[in-house]
Amino acid sequence: MSAVVENHHDDHHHGPAKGLKRWLYTTNHKDIGTLYLWFSFAMFLIGGVMALVIRAELFQPGMQIVEPEFYNQMLTLHGLIMVFGAVMPAFVGLANWLVPMMIGAPDMALPRMNNLSFWILPFAFFVLLSSLFMDGGAPNFGWTFYAPLSTTYAPPSTTFFIFSVHIMGASSIMGSINVIVTIMNMRAPGITLMKMPLFVWAWLITAYLLIAVMPVLAGAVTMMLMDIHFGTSFFNAAGGGDPVLFQHIFWFFGHPEVYIMILPAFGIVSHIVETFSRKQLFGYSSMVWAMLSIAILSFVVWAHHMFTVGMPLAAELFFMWATMLIAVPTGVKVFNWVATMFKGSITFEVPMLFACAFIVLFTLGGFSGLMVAIVPADFQYHDTYFVVAHFHYVLVPGSVFSIMAAVYFWIPKWTGNMYDERLGRLHFWLSFIGVNVTFFPQHFIGLAGMPRRYPDYALQFADWNMVSSVGAFLFGFSQILFLFIVLKTVMGGKKATSEVWEGARGLEWTVESPAPYHTFTVPPKIN
Amino acid sequence: MSGGNYYIPDSSRYPIFAASSLFLLVMGAGGTINGTDNGSTILYIGFVSMLTTLFFWFRTVVKEHLAGLDSAQLKKSYVFGMAWFIFSEVMFFAAFFGALFYVRNFAVPWLAGEGEKGLAIEFVRDMGVDFWNGFQNTWPVLTTPDQGAAYTTPHKSMSFPGWSHLVEWLPLWNTIILLSSSVTVHFAHLGLKSGSRKKFNVWLGFTVGLAIIFLGLQAAEYYEAYAHYGLKLNSGIYGSTFFMLTGFHGFHVFLGCIMLSTMLARSVFFNHFEAHDHFGFEAASWYWHFVDVVWVMLFFFVYII
Amino acid sequence: MTNIRNLIFSSKSYAILLTLFSVATSADWNALNMTQGVTEISKEVYELHMLIFWICVVIGLLVFGVLFYSMYAHTKKKNPIPATFHESTKIELVWTIIPFLILIAMAVPASKTLQNIYDVEAGDINIQVVGYQWHWQYRYLEDDISFFSYLMTDLDEIYNKVPKGENYLQEVDEMVLVPIGKKIRFLITANDVIHSWWIPAFAIKQDAIPGFINTAWTVIDEPGVYRGKCTELCGKNHAFMPIVVKAVEQEEYDLWVSEKRSAAIALAELTEEDWTKEELIERGEALYAKNCAACHQTNGQGLPPIFPSLVGSDIVLNNKDEQIKILMEGVQGSAMASFSYLSEVEMASVITYTRQSWGNAQKGDGEIVIPKDIVEYKQSKI
Ligand code: HEA
Ligand code: HEA
Ligand code: CUA
Ligand SMILES: [Cu+2]
């Protein structure tokens, strides 16, 4: 008899298996979501420690702690790990936990593939991190790995870096296929597209972006591999290729990638703002249209990262205008959140605190994004700390804050326990202050002319770098408090009700807390 | 199984096996390329364990299906899944077509001193600086900008050789073969739908045969290129784009061929597939049509213009 | 809990806050904004920057104003019953169209400035700028002048052994001299990886891409020394390849050009001289430190497997011709680029230095290379 049929007779409506096997073999979306979330938190700490190495070296001018060569390796791994290891898997983890519950599905559509998508990641990052111990050191060419620094002049470990990116991409593609298929095929009867919760919408669009651009990244690293080891000349002018071609391909992936890191955040914030304002979200349908426009526009703006590579004038103008346009739908989102809060009946529990900080600080990051989109001005901003400030404002108090908000918001549903509100508030304020002390001064440093990716700098940048470093340590160490709060909540705490938050809307709040191992084995009735 | 009417498999060991195999594969591949000890052994182990895992995994899926565990809804998940997978493959090829488009329309003319960005190169040349002097904007690129690796038989490029040489032009034959194979696979499908296993087997057999001939001709073409034209992977950007595009396409033909052969074997030896129930075959045939469409693009962009 | 409270209210925390505050107040706020620069274009760019900055500030004040007002006035305590509106096509149209109009208001001046910058005409003076790992080369195309420009800051300053000078990391051994009031065009390219040539005061930032040439131009109004940096990650010494341009009156510039030219002629004469081993080694040592030590290290041992050791290398020990060839042509597909831009004397000295140092002379044939060998090699190629 086959294993399949045996399984069929096994314990009906059982809970999870015991021990390690549960996590290795699981096909349960909640288990897999949990795995993703813990993995991403571990990566956040590792990537964060690398950021602290960077900030420690930059505390003062001069070389103190690391050598320039190692600084570059830290910089590269920090960017890669934060983007591919911390933020993206965290969102996938949230999707796993929430999407099936929000649409009344019994699980993800392809549960075994779901497990595979997750378990590729630890291996991929093991490969990436092991490059630190190889001859010639880890990749040292920045997370954007421009050729020919990443081809002809790269350390041997680049081969492993390339393969690691390949399998990360495979993981993302499979994960996204799963999300799309789940949303398209598994909605409970009655949940039409325009009735889907916004987080589900956000993920539908994000998954589409991922499937469209991860293969392009795979193509880019494949060409690198061929250039390095098999004598092709894609990125080598001597053979008729062009190093700038690499940048076009990379950013065709890279720009949508940054929206991949913010669209799910938009979804999360919409849920939180509406819940704690006790008022229906303002402009649901325009929220959906805004996300769709952002996603579509994101395919035609990539070269705004390349304004200084010497593109023809027409291309510069086109990419500037297209980029600026993105401010319109993003603005719609911000205005809708504010309008939702307007005349609401607001309370400020921790998720709401993070969501409010998100709205303000993400918008600040958006403003500096708009500034760097203006080509002549970008000639001064490009590759300085002004850009570093821009993208950390959208990524840290943007994506990362939204993830933390989501954890506080849904953790009662996951564990059945309320988190400690007082500690949560402390964590929020430390993070809020830390993030601003770290990244706000970087605007000044950048405008004053400090290039990014510098392990050492001229004296006029010293003061604000010191401030920024102090902020980084404050922010970093506050995250240990976060770890503590989460562990404490997992272990116990005040019991949560099914609804958890007063007036919370959505299917996930109709099941008990903690959510049973299998939810909605029979599709719920929606009216 | 606990999914009400939607089949949710219980925990499974295949995914973690597949993930570990993938790990061995990339460590092995990296090691082999970098020339470290044991690289190729690890690669080999990874490869075998990957194949084994996939075999058992797919076998389980087939069995689940035969046991009637899946539903129309689950089938729809597979259909969507396959469709989006093919979309991701399309985007992978798009990257390489994009590269081809870029070098032909921008990089090569610029390097030859043409176009908006060629002006500066022209200028420094006039001032007596040697900057890719003598490089011509031609496609195929016959001599690279550094006057290095050159492939020097202009009348014998892979492109259209003129009407008089039409019959010797392998790509044309390959196009005919691949297009017919799309037709034969469609006939197989029709046969299956009409309930004739024999028709199905025969037409599918034809399709696999055509696929193999295609691969053979492709190999012959590569041999020609290397042995007679001096066109190699490292002969500059023309060789790079030519071999990477046709090579990845050929690899996909190979994969498709394996998929179709598997379906053929399932039908011949196990009598799998019914007139209204043959998703496995359908998925393979979609893949095959996809590979065919890519070839048409290749034929047009790589060989003709 | 008390622990945390202690942490927050302890005197140590206050000390840190106080330091931060004093840093904040003592900082030179003028140096915190974008420079206005010294050219028409750079001033235009500055205006543009301020324009978009203020527009963002105003939008921010409006949006955050409403947000903070709601956060203050519409709390559950003050407004226990929430309103129920959740849609208004009219207002949504308004806040789609108004931002769009604002964007157009920004795009128009931006596009105009960009068009001014994109001028492809030749300049009065054309300078080819070539990026290397990790220094710059400048070639004055009309005047046949060519030289390299290296970071001059001492390693001891970088490693905190001595106090840092005023122009720490912003000083070079040879500045780019240009006259004021003339249109100067830079033709920017690179020899190895991508670099980027940035002078804030001219609002010029152009990537230096190996195999291609980008252009930028400027007309400088005021004499002065203008400092810039490499802004594209180009390897480990990316932070250590500054740019210094000195703008001077026309007469001073002409004088400098004629001096440079006679120096070049003098160098050519040197080639003819007979050279002793010691003279060559002495010259070679400095050249080695500048050109080769980045990869092959000061001790010659390189960083295998990427950069081979020159100590005991068969080529360096016994194969003089091969070594000349490697240095003249570079090694295809590796980081070892051609050094053919070195003069004959320099080339001979640096080769001789590698062949005589680190015990190589004892282990190998001990032969030296003289400038004439290089001349011969060059002739054999023609
Ligand atoms: C989550 C990630 C994220 C997000 C959401 C964004 C959002 C935006 N980004 Fe950002 N960006 C990055 C991540 C992100 N970016 C990263 C990682 C890099 C650096 C990569 C690297 O080089 O390493 C980068 C770099 C980068 C550059 C290249 C800079 C350079 O290297 O020189 C540019 C240039 O145009 C740019 C533009 C923008 C714009 C216009 C937006 C817009 O989407 C912002 C829109 C939002 C608003 C404008 C605010 C809200 C709107 C209103 C309140 C409405 C009214 C407003 C107006 C009318 C002004 N970004
Ligand atoms: C989502 C993405 C993300 C996130 C969250 C962050 C987070 C942070 N980043 Fe990151 N950063 C990038 C993405 C991100 N960054 C990218 C893409 C680049 C560009 C790379 C490139 O140029 O190629 C970059 C570059 C970059 C630079 C520029 C370096 C340079 O150009 O030379 C700096 C400098 O300050 C910096 C700082 C920080 C800091 C202080 C944080 C902080 O938020 C980090 C917070 C710290 C922690 C979370 C640590 C917590 C852990 C501990 C305190 C230890 C506990 C230990 C145990 C429990 C074992 N980052
Ligand atoms: Cu040269 Cu950075
Ligand atoms: Cu972008």
PDB file of N, CA and C in Angstrom, chain A residues 233 235-241, chain B residues 111 132 143-148 236, chain C residues 210-211 332:
ATOM      1  N   SER A 233      30.980  37.546 -23.421  1.00  0.00           N
ATOM      2  CA  SER A 233      31.307  38.953 -23.163  1.00  0.00           C
ATOM      3  C   SER A 233      30.073  39.818 -23.057  1.00  0.00           C
ATOM      4  N   PHE A 235      29.053  41.532 -20.555  1.00  0.00           N
ATOM      5  CA  PHE A 235      29.293  42.779 -19.827  1.00  0.00           C
ATOM      6  C   PHE A 235      30.710  43.290 -20.047  1.00  0.00           C
ATOM      7  N   ASN A 236      31.271  42.950 -21.189  1.00  0.00           N
ATOM      8  CA  ASN A 236      32.651  43.300 -21.442  1.00  0.00           C
ATOM      9  C   ASN A 236      32.765  43.986 -22.804  1.00  0.00           C
ATOM     10  N   ALA A 237      33.130  45.275 -22.772  1.00  0.00           N
ATOM     11  CA  ALA A 237      33.177  46.031 -24.022  1.00  0.00           C
ATOM     12  C   ALA A 237      34.183  45.445 -24.997  1.00  0.00           C
ATOM     13  N   ALA A 238      35.272  44.870 -24.504  1.00  0.00           N
ATOM     14  CA  ALA A 238      36.304  44.357 -25.391  1.00  0.00           C
ATOM     15  C   ALA A 238      35.733  43.299 -26.331  1.00  0.00           C
ATOM     16  N   GLY A 239      34.679  42.609 -25.894  1.00  0.00           N
ATOM     17  CA  GLY A 239      34.085  41.594 -26.748  1.00  0.00           C
ATOM     18  C   GLY A 239      32.802  42.058 -27.410  1.00  0.00           C
ATOM     19  N   GLY A 240      32.460  43.336 -27.245  1.00  0.00           N
ATOM     20  CA  GLY A 240      31.256  43.855 -27.873  1.00  0.00           C
ATOM     21  C   GLY A 240      30.074  43.975 -26.932  1.00  0.00           C
ATOM     22  N   GLY A 241      30.271  43.635 -25.663  1.00  0.00           N
ATOM     23  CA  GLY A 241      29.178  43.780 -24.694  1.00  0.00           C
ATOM     24  C   GLY A 241      29.251  45.131 -24.003  1.00  0.00           C
TER      25      GLY A 241
ATOM     26  N   LEU B 111      30.036  51.275 -29.646  1.00  0.00           N
ATOM     27  CA  LEU B 111      31.456  50.921 -29.622  1.00  0.00           C
ATOM     28  C   LEU B 111      32.112  51.224 -30.963  1.00  0.00           C
ATOM     29  N   TRP B 132      39.267  51.415 -29.535  1.00  0.00           N
ATOM     30  CA  TRP B 132      38.612  50.409 -30.380  1.00  0.00           C
ATOM     31  C   TRP B 132      38.744  50.766 -31.868  1.00  0.00           C
ATOM     32  N   THR B 143      34.716  40.802 -35.870  1.00  0.00           N
ATOM     33  CA  THR B 143      35.937  40.969 -35.090  1.00  0.00           C
ATOM     34  C   THR B 143      35.572  41.821 -33.890  1.00  0.00           C
ATOM     35  N   THR B 144      35.978  41.384 -32.708  1.00  0.00           N
ATOM     36  CA  THR B 144      35.560  42.087 -31.512  1.00  0.00           C
ATOM     37  C   THR B 144      36.282  43.427 -31.388  1.00  0.00           C
ATOM     38  N   PRO B 145      35.778  44.329 -30.552  1.00  0.00           N
ATOM     39  CA  PRO B 145      36.412  45.646 -30.419  1.00  0.00           C
ATOM     40  C   PRO B 145      37.900  45.556 -30.093  1.00  0.00           C
ATOM     41  N   ASP B 146      38.300  44.616 -29.258  1.00  0.00           N
ATOM     42  CA  ASP B 146      39.729  44.545 -28.936  1.00  0.00           C
ATOM     43  C   ASP B 146      40.499  43.767 -29.989  1.00  0.00           C
ATOM     44  N   GLN B 147      39.880  43.519 -31.117  1.00  0.00           N
ATOM     45  CA  GLN B 147      40.519  42.791 -32.213  1.00  0.00           C
ATOM     46  C   GLN B 147      41.011  41.435 -31.744  1.00  0.00           C
ATOM     47  N   GLY B 148      40.393  40.948 -30.696  1.00  0.00           N
ATOM     48  CA  GLY B 148      40.795  39.657 -30.165  1.00  0.00           C
ATOM     49  C   GLY B 148      40.013  38.577 -30.867  1.00  0.00           C
ATOM     50  N   GLY B 236      33.318  36.685 -28.641  1.00  0.00           N
ATOM     51  CA  GLY B 236      32.682  37.990 -28.562  1.00  0.00           C
ATOM     52  C   GLY B 236      31.177  37.888 -28.380  1.00  0.00           C
TER      53      GLY B 236
ATOM     54  N   PRO C 210      34.366  51.235 -18.385  1.00  0.00           N
ATOM     55  CA  PRO C 210      35.419  50.694 -19.244  1.00  0.00           C
ATOM     56  C   PRO C 210      34.875  50.370 -20.633  1.00  0.00           C
ATOM     57  N   GLY C 211      35.538  50.911 -21.649  1.00  0.00           N
ATOM     58  CA  GLY C 211      35.143  50.615 -23.021  1.00  0.00           C
ATOM     59  C   GLY C 211      34.214  51.632 -23.641  1.00  0.00           C
ATOM     60  N   GLN C 332      44.696  38.910 -20.556  1.00  0.00           N
ATOM     61  CA  GLN C 332      43.278  38.893 -20.935  1.00  0.00           C
ATOM     62  C   GLN C 332      42.408  38.195 -19.909  1.00  0.00           C
TER      63      GLN C 332
END
